PDB file of C-alpha atoms and ligand atoms in Angstrom:
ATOM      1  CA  UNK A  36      -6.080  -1.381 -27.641  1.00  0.00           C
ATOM      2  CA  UNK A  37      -8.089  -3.550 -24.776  1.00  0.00           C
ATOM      3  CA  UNK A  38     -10.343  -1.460 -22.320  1.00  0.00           C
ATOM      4  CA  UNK A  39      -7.900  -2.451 -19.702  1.00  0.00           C
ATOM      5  CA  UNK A  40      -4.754  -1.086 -21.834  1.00  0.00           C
ATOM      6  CA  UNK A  41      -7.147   2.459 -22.556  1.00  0.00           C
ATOM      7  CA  UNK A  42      -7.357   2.851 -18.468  1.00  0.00           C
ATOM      8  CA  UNK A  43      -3.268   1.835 -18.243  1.00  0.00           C
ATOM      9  CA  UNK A  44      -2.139   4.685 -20.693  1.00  0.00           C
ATOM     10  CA  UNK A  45      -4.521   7.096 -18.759  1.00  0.00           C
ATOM     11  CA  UNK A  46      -3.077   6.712 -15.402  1.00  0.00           C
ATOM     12  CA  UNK A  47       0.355   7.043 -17.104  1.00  0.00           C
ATOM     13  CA  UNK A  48      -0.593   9.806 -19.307  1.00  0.00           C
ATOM     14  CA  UNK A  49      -1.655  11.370 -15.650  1.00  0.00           C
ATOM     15  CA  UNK A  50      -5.213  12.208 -17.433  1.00  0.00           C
ATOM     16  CA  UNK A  51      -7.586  12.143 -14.071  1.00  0.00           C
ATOM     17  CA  UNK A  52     -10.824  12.428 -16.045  1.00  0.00           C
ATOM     18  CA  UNK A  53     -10.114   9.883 -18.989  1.00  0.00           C
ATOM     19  CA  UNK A  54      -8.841   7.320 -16.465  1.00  0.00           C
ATOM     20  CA  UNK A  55     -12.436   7.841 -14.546  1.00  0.00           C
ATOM     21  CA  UNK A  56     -14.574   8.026 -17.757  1.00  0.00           C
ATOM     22  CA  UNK A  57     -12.804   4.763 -18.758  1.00  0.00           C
ATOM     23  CA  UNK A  58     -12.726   2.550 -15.653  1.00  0.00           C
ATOM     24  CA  UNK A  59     -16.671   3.606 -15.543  1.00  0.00           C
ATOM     25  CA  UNK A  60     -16.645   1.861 -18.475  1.00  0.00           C
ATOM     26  CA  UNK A  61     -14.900  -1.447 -17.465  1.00  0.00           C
ATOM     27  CA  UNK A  62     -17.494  -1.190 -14.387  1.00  0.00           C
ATOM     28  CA  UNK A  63     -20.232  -0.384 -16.427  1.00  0.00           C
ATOM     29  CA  UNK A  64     -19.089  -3.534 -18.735  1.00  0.00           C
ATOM     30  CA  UNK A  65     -19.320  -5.926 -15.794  1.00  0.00           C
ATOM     31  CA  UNK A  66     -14.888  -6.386 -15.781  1.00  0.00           C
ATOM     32  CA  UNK A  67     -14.320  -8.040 -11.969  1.00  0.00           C
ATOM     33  CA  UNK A  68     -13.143  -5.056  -9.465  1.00  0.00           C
ATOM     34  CA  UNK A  69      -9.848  -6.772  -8.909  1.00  0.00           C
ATOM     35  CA  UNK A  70      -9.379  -7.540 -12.881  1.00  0.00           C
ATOM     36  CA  UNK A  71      -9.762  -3.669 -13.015  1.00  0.00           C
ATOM     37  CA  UNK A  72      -7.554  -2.624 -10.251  1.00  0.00           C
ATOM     38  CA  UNK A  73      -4.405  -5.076 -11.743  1.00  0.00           C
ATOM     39  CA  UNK A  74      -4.750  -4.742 -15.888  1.00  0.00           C
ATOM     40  CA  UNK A  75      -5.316  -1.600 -15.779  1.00  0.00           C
ATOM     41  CA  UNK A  76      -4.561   1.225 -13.001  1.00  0.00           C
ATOM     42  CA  UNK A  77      -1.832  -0.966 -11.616  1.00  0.00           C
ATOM     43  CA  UNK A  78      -0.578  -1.452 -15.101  1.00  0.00           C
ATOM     44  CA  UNK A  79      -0.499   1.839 -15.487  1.00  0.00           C
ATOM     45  CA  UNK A  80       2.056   2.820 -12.693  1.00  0.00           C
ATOM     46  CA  UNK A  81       4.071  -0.567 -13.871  1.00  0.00           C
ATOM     47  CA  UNK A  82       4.877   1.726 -17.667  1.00  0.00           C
ATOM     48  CA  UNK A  83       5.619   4.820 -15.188  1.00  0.00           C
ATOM     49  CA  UNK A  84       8.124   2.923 -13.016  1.00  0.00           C
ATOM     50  CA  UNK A  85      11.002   2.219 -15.362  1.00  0.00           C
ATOM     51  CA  UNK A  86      10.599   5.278 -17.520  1.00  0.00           C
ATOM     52  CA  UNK A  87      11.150   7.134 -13.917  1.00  0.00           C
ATOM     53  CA  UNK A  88      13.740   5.095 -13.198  1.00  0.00           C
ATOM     54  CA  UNK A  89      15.345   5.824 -16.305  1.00  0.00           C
ATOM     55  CA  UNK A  90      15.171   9.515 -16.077  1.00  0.00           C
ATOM     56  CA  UNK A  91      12.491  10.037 -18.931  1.00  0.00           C
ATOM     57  CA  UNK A  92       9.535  10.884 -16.296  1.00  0.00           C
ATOM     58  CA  UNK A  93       9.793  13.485 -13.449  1.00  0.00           C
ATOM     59  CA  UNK A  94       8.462  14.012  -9.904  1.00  0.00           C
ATOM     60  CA  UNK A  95       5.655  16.265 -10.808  1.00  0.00           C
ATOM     61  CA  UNK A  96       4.507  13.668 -13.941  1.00  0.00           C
ATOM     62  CA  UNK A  97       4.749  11.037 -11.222  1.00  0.00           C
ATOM     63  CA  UNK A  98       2.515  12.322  -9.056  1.00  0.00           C
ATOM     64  CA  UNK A  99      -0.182  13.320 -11.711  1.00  0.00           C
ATOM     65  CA  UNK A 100       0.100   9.183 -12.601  1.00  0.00           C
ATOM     66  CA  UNK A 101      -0.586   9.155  -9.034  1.00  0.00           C
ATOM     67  CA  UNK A 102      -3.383  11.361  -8.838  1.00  0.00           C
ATOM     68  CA  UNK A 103      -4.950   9.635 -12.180  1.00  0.00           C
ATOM     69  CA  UNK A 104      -4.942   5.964 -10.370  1.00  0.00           C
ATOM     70  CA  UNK A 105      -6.460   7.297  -7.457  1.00  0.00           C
ATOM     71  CA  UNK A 106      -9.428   8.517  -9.028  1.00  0.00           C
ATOM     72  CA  UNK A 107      -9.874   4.854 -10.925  1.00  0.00           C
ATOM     73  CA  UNK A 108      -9.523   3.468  -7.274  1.00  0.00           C
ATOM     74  CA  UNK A 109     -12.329   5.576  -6.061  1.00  0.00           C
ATOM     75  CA  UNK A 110     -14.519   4.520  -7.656  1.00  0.00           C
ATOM     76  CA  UNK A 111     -13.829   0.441  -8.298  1.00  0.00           C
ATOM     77  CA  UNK A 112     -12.956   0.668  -3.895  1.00  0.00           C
ATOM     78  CA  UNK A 113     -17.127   0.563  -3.150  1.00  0.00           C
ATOM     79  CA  UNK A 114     -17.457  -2.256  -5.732  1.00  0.00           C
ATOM     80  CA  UNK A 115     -14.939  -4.652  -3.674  1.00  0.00           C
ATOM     81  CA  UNK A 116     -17.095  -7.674  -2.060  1.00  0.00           C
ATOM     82  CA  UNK A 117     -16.603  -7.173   1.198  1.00  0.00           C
ATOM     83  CA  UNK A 118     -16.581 -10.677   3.818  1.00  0.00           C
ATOM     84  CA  UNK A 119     -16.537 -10.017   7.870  1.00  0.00           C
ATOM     85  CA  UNK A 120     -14.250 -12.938   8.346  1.00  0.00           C
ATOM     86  CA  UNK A 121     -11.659 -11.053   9.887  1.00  0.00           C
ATOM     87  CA  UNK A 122     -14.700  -9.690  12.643  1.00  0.00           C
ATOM     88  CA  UNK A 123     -13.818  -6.680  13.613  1.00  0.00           C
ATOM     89  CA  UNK A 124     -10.059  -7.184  13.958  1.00  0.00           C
ATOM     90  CA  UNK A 125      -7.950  -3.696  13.771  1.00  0.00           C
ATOM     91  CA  UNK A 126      -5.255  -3.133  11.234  1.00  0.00           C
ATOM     92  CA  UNK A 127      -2.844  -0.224  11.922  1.00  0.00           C
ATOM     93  CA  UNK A 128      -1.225   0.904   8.939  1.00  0.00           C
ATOM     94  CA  UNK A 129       1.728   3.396   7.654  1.00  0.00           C
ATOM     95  CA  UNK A 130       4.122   4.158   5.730  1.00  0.00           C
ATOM     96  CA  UNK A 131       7.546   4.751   7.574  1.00  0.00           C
ATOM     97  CA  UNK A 132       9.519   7.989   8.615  1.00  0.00           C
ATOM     98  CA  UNK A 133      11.147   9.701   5.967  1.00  0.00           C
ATOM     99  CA  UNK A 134       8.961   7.993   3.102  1.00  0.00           C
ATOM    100  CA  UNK A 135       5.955   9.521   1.238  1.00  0.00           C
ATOM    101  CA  UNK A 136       5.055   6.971  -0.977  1.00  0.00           C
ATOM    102  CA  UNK A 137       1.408   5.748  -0.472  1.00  0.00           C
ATOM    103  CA  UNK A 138       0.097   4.120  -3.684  1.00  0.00           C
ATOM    104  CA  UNK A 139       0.800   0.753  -2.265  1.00  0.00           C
ATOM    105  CA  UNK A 140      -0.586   1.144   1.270  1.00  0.00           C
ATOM    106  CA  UNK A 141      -3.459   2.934  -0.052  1.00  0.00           C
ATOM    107  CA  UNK A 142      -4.053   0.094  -2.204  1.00  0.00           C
ATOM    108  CA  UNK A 143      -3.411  -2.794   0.861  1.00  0.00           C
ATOM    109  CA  UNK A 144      -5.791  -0.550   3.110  1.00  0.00           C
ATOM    110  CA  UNK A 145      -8.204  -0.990   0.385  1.00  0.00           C
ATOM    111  CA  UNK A 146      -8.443  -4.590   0.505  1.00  0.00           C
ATOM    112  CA  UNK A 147      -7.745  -4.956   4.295  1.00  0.00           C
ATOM    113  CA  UNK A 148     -10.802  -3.331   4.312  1.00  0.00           C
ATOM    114  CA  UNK A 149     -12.775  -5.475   1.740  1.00  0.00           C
ATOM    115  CA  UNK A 150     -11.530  -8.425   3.711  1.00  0.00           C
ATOM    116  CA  UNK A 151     -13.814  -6.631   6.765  1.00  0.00           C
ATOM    117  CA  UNK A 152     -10.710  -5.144   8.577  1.00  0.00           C
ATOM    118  CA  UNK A 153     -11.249  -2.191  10.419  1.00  0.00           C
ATOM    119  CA  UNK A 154      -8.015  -0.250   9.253  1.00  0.00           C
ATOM    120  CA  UNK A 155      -6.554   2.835  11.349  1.00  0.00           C
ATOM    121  CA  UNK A 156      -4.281   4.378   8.577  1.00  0.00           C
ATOM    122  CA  UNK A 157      -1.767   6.702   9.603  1.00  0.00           C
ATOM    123  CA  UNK A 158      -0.817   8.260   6.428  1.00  0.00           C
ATOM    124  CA  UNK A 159       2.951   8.519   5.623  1.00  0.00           C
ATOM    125  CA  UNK A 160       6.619   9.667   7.182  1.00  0.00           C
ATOM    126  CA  UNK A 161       4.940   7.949  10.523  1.00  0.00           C
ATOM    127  CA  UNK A 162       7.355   7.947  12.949  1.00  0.00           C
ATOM    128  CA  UNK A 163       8.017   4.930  15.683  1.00  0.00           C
ATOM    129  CA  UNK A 164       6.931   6.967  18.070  1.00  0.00           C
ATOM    130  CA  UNK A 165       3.943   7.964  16.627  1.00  0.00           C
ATOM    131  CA  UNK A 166       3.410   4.548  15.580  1.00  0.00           C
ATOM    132  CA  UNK A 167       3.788   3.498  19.466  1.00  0.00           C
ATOM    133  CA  UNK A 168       0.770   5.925  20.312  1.00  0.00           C
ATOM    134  CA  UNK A 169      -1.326   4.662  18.141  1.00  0.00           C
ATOM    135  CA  UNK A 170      -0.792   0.884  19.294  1.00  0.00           C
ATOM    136  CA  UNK A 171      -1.880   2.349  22.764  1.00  0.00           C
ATOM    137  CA  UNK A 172      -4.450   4.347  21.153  1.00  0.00           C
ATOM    138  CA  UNK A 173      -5.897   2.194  18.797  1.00  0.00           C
ATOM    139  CA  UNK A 174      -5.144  -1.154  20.217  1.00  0.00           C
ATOM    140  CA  UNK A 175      -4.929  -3.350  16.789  1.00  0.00           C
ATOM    141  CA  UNK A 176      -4.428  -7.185  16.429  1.00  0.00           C
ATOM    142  CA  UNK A 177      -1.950  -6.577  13.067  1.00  0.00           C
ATOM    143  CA  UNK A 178       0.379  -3.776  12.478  1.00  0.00           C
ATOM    144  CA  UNK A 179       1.305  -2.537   8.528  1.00  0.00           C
ATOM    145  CA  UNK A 180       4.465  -1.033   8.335  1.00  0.00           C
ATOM    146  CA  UNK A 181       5.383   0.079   3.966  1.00  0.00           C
ATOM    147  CA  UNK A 182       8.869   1.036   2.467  1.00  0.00           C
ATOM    148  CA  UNK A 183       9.620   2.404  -0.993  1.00  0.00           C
ATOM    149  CA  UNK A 184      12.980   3.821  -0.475  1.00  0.00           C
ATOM    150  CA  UNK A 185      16.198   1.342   0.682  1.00  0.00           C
ATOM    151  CA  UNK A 186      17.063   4.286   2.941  1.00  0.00           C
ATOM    152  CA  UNK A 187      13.413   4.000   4.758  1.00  0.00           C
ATOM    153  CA  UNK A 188      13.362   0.160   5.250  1.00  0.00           C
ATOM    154  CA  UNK A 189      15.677   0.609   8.246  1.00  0.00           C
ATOM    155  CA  UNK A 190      13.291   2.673   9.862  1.00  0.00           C
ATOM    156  CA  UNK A 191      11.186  -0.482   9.956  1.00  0.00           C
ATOM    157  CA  UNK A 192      13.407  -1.905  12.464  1.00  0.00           C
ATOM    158  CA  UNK A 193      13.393   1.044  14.482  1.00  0.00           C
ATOM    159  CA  UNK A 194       9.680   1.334  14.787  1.00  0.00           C
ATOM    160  CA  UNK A 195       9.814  -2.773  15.839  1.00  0.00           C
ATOM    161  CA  UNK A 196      12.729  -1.590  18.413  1.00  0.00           C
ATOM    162  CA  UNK A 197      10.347   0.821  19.782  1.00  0.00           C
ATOM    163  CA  UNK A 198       7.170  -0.775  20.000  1.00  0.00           C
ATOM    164  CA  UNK A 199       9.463  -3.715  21.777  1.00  0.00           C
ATOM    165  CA  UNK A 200      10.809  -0.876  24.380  1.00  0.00           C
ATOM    166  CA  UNK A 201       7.675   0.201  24.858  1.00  0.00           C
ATOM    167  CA  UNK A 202       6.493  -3.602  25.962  1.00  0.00           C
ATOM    168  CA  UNK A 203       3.544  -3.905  23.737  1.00  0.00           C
ATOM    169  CA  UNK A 204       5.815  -6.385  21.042  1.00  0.00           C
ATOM    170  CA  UNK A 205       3.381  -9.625  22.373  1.00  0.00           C
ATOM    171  CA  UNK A 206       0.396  -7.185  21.557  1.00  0.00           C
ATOM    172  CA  UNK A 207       0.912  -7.366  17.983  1.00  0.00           C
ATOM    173  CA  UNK A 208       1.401  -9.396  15.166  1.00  0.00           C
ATOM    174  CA  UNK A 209       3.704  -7.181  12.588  1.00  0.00           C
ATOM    175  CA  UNK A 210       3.336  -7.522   8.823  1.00  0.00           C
ATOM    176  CA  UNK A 211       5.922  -5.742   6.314  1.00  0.00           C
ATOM    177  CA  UNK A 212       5.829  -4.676   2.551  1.00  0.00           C
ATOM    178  CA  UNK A 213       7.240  -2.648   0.055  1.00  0.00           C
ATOM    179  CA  UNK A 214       8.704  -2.769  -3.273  1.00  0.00           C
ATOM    180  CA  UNK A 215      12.275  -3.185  -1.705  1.00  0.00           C
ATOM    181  CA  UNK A 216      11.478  -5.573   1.422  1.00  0.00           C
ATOM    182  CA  UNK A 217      12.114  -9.545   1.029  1.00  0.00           C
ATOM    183  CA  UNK A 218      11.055 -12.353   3.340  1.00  0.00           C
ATOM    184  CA  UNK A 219      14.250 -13.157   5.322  1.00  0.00           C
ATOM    185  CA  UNK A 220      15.279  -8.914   5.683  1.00  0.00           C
ATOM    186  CA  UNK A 221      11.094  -9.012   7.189  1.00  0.00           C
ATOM    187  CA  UNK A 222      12.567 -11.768   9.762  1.00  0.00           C
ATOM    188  CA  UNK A 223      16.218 -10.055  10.404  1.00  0.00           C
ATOM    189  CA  UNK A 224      14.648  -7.219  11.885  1.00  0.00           C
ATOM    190  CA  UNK A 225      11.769  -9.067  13.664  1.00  0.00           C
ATOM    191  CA  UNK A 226       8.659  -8.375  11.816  1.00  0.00           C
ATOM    192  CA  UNK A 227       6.004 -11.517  11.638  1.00  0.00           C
ATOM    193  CA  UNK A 228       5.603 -11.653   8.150  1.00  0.00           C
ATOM    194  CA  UNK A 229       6.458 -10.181   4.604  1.00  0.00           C
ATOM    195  CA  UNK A 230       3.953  -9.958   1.743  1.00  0.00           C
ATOM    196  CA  UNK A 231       4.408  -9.422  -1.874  1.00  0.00           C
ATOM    197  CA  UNK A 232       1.003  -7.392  -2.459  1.00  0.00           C
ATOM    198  CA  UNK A 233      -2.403  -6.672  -1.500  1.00  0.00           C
ATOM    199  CA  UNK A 234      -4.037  -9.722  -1.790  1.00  0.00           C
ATOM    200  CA  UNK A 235      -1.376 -11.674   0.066  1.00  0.00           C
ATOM    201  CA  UNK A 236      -1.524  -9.370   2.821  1.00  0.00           C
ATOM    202  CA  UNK A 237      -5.218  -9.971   3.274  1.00  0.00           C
ATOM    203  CA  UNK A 238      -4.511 -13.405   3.217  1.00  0.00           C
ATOM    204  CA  UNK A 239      -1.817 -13.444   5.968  1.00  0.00           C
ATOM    205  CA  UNK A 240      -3.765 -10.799   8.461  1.00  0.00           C
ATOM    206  CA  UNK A 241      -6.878 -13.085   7.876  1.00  0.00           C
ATOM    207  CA  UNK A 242      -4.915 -16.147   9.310  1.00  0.00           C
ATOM    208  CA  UNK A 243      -3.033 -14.306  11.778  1.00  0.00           C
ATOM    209  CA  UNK A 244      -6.342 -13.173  13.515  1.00  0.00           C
ATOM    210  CA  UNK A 245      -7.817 -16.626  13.207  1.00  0.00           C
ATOM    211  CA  UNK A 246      -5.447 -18.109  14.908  1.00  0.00           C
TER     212      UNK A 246
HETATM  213  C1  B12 B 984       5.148   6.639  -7.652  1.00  0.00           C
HETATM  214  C2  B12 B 984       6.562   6.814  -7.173  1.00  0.00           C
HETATM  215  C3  B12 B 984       6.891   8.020  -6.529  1.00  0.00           C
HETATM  216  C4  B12 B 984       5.874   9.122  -6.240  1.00  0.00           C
HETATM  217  C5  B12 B 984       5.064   8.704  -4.992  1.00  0.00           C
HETATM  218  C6  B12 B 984       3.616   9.151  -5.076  1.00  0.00           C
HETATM  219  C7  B12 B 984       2.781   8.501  -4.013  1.00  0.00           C
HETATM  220  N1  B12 B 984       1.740   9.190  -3.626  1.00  0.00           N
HETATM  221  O1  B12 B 984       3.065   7.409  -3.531  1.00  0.00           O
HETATM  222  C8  B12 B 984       6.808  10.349  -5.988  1.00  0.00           C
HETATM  223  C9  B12 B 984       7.008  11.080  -7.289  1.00  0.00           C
HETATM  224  C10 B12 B 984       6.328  11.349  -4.928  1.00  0.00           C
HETATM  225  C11 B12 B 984       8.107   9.662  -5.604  1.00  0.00           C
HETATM  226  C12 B12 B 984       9.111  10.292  -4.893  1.00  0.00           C
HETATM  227  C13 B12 B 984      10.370   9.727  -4.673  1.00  0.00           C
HETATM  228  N2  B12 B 984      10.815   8.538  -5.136  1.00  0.00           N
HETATM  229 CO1  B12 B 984       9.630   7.183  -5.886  1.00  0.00          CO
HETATM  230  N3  B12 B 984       8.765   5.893  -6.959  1.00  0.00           N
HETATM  231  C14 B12 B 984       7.538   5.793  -7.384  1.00  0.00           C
HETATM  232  C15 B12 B 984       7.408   4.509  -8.256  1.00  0.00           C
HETATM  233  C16 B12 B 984       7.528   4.947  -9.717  1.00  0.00           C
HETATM  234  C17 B12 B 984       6.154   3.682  -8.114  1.00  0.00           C
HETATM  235  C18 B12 B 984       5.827   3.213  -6.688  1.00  0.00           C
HETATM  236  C19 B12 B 984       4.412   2.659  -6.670  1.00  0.00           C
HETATM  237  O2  B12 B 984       3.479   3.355  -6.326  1.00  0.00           O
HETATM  238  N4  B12 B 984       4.247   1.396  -7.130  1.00  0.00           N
HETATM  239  C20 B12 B 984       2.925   0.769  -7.274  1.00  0.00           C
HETATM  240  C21 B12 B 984       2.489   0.126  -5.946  1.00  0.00           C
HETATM  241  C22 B12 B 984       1.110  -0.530  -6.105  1.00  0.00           C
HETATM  242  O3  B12 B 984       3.434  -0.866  -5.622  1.00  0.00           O
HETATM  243  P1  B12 B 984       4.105  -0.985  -4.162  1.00  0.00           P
HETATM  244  O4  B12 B 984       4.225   0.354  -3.554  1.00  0.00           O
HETATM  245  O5  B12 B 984       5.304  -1.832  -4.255  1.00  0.00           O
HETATM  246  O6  B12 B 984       2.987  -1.742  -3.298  1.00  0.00           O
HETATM  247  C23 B12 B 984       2.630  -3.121  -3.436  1.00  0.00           C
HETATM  248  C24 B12 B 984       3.495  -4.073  -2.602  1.00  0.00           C
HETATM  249  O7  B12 B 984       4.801  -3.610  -2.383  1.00  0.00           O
HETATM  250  C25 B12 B 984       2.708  -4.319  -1.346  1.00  0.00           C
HETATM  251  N5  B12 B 984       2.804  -3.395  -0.215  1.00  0.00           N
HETATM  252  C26 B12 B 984       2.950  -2.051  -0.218  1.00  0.00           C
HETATM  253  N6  B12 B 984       2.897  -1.564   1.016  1.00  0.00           N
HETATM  254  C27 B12 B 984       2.685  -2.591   1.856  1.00  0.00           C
HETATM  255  C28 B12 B 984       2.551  -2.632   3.239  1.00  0.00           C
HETATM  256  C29 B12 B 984       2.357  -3.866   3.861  1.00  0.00           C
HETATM  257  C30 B12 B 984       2.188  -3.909   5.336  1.00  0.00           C
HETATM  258  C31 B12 B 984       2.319  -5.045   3.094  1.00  0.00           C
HETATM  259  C32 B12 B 984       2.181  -6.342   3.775  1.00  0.00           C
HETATM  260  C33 B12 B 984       2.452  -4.997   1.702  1.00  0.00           C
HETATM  261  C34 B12 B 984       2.630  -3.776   1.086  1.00  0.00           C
HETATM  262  O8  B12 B 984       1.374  -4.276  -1.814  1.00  0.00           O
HETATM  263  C35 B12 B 984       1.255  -3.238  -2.796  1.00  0.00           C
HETATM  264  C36 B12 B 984       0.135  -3.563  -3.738  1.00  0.00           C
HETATM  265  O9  B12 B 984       0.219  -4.823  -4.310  1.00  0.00           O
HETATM  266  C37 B12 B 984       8.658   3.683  -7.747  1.00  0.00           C
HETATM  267  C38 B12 B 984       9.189   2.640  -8.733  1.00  0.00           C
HETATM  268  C39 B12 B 984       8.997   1.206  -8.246  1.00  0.00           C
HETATM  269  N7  B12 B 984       9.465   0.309  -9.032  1.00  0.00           N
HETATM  270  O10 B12 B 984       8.478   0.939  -7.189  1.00  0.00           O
HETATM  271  C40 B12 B 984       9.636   4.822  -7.422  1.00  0.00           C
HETATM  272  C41 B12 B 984      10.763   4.597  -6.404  1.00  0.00           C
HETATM  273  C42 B12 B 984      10.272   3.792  -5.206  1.00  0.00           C
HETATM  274  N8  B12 B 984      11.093   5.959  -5.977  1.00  0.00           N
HETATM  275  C43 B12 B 984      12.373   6.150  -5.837  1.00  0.00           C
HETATM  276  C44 B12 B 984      12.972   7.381  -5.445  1.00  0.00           C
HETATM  277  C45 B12 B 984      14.480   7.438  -5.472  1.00  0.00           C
HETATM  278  C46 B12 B 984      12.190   8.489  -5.050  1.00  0.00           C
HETATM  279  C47 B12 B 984      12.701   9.849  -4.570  1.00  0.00           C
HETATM  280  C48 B12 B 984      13.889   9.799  -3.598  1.00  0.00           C
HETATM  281  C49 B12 B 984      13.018  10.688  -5.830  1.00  0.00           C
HETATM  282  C50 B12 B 984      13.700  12.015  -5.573  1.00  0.00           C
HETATM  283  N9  B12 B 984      14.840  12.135  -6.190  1.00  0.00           N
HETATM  284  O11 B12 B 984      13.193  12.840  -4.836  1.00  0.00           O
HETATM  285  C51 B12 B 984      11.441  10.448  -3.907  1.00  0.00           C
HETATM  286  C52 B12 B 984      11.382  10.088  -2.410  1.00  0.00           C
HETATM  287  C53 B12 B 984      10.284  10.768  -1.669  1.00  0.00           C
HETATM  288  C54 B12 B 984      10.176  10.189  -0.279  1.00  0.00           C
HETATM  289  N10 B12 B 984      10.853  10.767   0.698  1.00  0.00           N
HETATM  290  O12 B12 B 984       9.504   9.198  -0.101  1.00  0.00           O
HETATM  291  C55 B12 B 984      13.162   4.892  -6.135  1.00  0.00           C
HETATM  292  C56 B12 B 984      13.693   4.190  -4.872  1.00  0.00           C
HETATM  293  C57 B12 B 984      15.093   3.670  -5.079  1.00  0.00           C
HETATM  294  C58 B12 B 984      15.652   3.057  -3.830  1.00  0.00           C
HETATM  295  N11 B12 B 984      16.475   2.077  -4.056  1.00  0.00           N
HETATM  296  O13 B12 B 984      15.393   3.392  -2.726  1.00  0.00           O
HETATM  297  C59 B12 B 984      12.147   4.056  -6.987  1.00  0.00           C
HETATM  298  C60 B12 B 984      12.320   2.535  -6.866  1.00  0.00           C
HETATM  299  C61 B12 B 984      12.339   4.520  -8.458  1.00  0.00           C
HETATM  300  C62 B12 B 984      13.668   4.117  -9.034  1.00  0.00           C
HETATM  301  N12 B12 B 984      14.663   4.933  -8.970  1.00  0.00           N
HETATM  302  O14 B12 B 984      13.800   3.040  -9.538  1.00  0.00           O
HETATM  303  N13 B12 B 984       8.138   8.371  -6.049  1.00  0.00           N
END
């Protein structure tokens, strides 16, 4: 089995100190941050997602998967180059009311923040309003908004409704993601953008601010 494969079966075996031991070791073996991050924690959540689906993995085995890749992140996060071509451009970022999942924001905040954005993260189940306060709070160029859950994504256009009512729409650029979001269902409820993952994200915030 490949190094990367070792640190995969970790994370979904939900085994916190094997998946640190053995991403040490990719480190330690000179394996590119990003290279670790996508063969093998990612990887790892890609064998839990079906078998959950399916009914074979539970909530509580989830979230140890969970716990598992987060200790991997922690320690490949300081390794990321970091660039200041974004200056010192704020990011808000969420996940939306009613959802909890955070694995792919955390991940997104993490290389926002490699990319030299200064990222306000607001955790998850953020609500429009509270969303709205931080805008006035926070001021940011870019604001994150992430949906798991079909029944979450409308909140997304909610949140847009109310950061419209609340006149500060021409403050902000708005970016959207999520395992169920799509480009044009990003434009039918008004958000600037859609990306597909992390690194596309940085991308599109880095051009947005640019311009
Ligand atoms: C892990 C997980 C959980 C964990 C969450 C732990 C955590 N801390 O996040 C736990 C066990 C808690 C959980 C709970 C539930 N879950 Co869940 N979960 C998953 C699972 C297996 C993996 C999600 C994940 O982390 N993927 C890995 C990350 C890296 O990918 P990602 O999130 O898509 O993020 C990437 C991109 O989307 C993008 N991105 C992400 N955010 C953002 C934000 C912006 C701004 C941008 C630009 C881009 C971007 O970049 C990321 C990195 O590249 C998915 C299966 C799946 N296929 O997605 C189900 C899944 C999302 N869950 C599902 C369900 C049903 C639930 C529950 C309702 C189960 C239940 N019966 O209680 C609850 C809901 C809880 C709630 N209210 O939110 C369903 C949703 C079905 C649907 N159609 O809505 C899925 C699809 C599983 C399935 N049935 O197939 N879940």
């Amino acid at each position: 089995m490949s190094d990367f494969k070792k640190v995969a079966a970790a994370v979904f075996e939900g085994d916190p100190e094997s998946v640190q031991s053995l991403t040490q070791q990719l480190i330690d073996s000179g394996a590119a941050p990003l290279d670790i991050v996508n063969n093998g924690l990612l990887a790892g959540m890609d064998i839990v997602a079906p078998k959950f689906k399916a009914g074979e993995m539970f909530i509580p085995e989830v979230m140890m998967s969970a716990k598992a890749l987060a200790e991997g992140m922690k320690l490949v996060k300081p390794l990321l180059s970091t660039d200041d071509s974004a200056g010192v451009a704020t990011f808000l970022m969420g996940t939306v009311k009613g959802d909890l999942h955070d694995i792919g924001k955390n991940l997104v905040v993490m290389i926002l923040e490699s990319g030299g954005f200064n990222v306000v993260d607001l955790g998850i189940d953020v609500s429009p309003e509270k969303f709205v306060d931080a805008i006035k709070e926070h001021r940011p160029k870019i604001v994150g908004m992430c949906a798991l859950l079909t029944t979450t994504m409308m909140a997304m256009k909610e949140t847009i409704e109310l950061i419209t009512e609340a006149g500060l729409r021409d403050n902000v650029k708005i970016l959207v993601g999520g395992a169920p979001l799509y480009p044009e269902f990003a434009e039918k409820i008004g958000a600037d953008g859609y990306c597909v993952d992390a690194v596309a994200c940085k991308e599109m915030a880095a051009a947005m601010v640019a311009n």
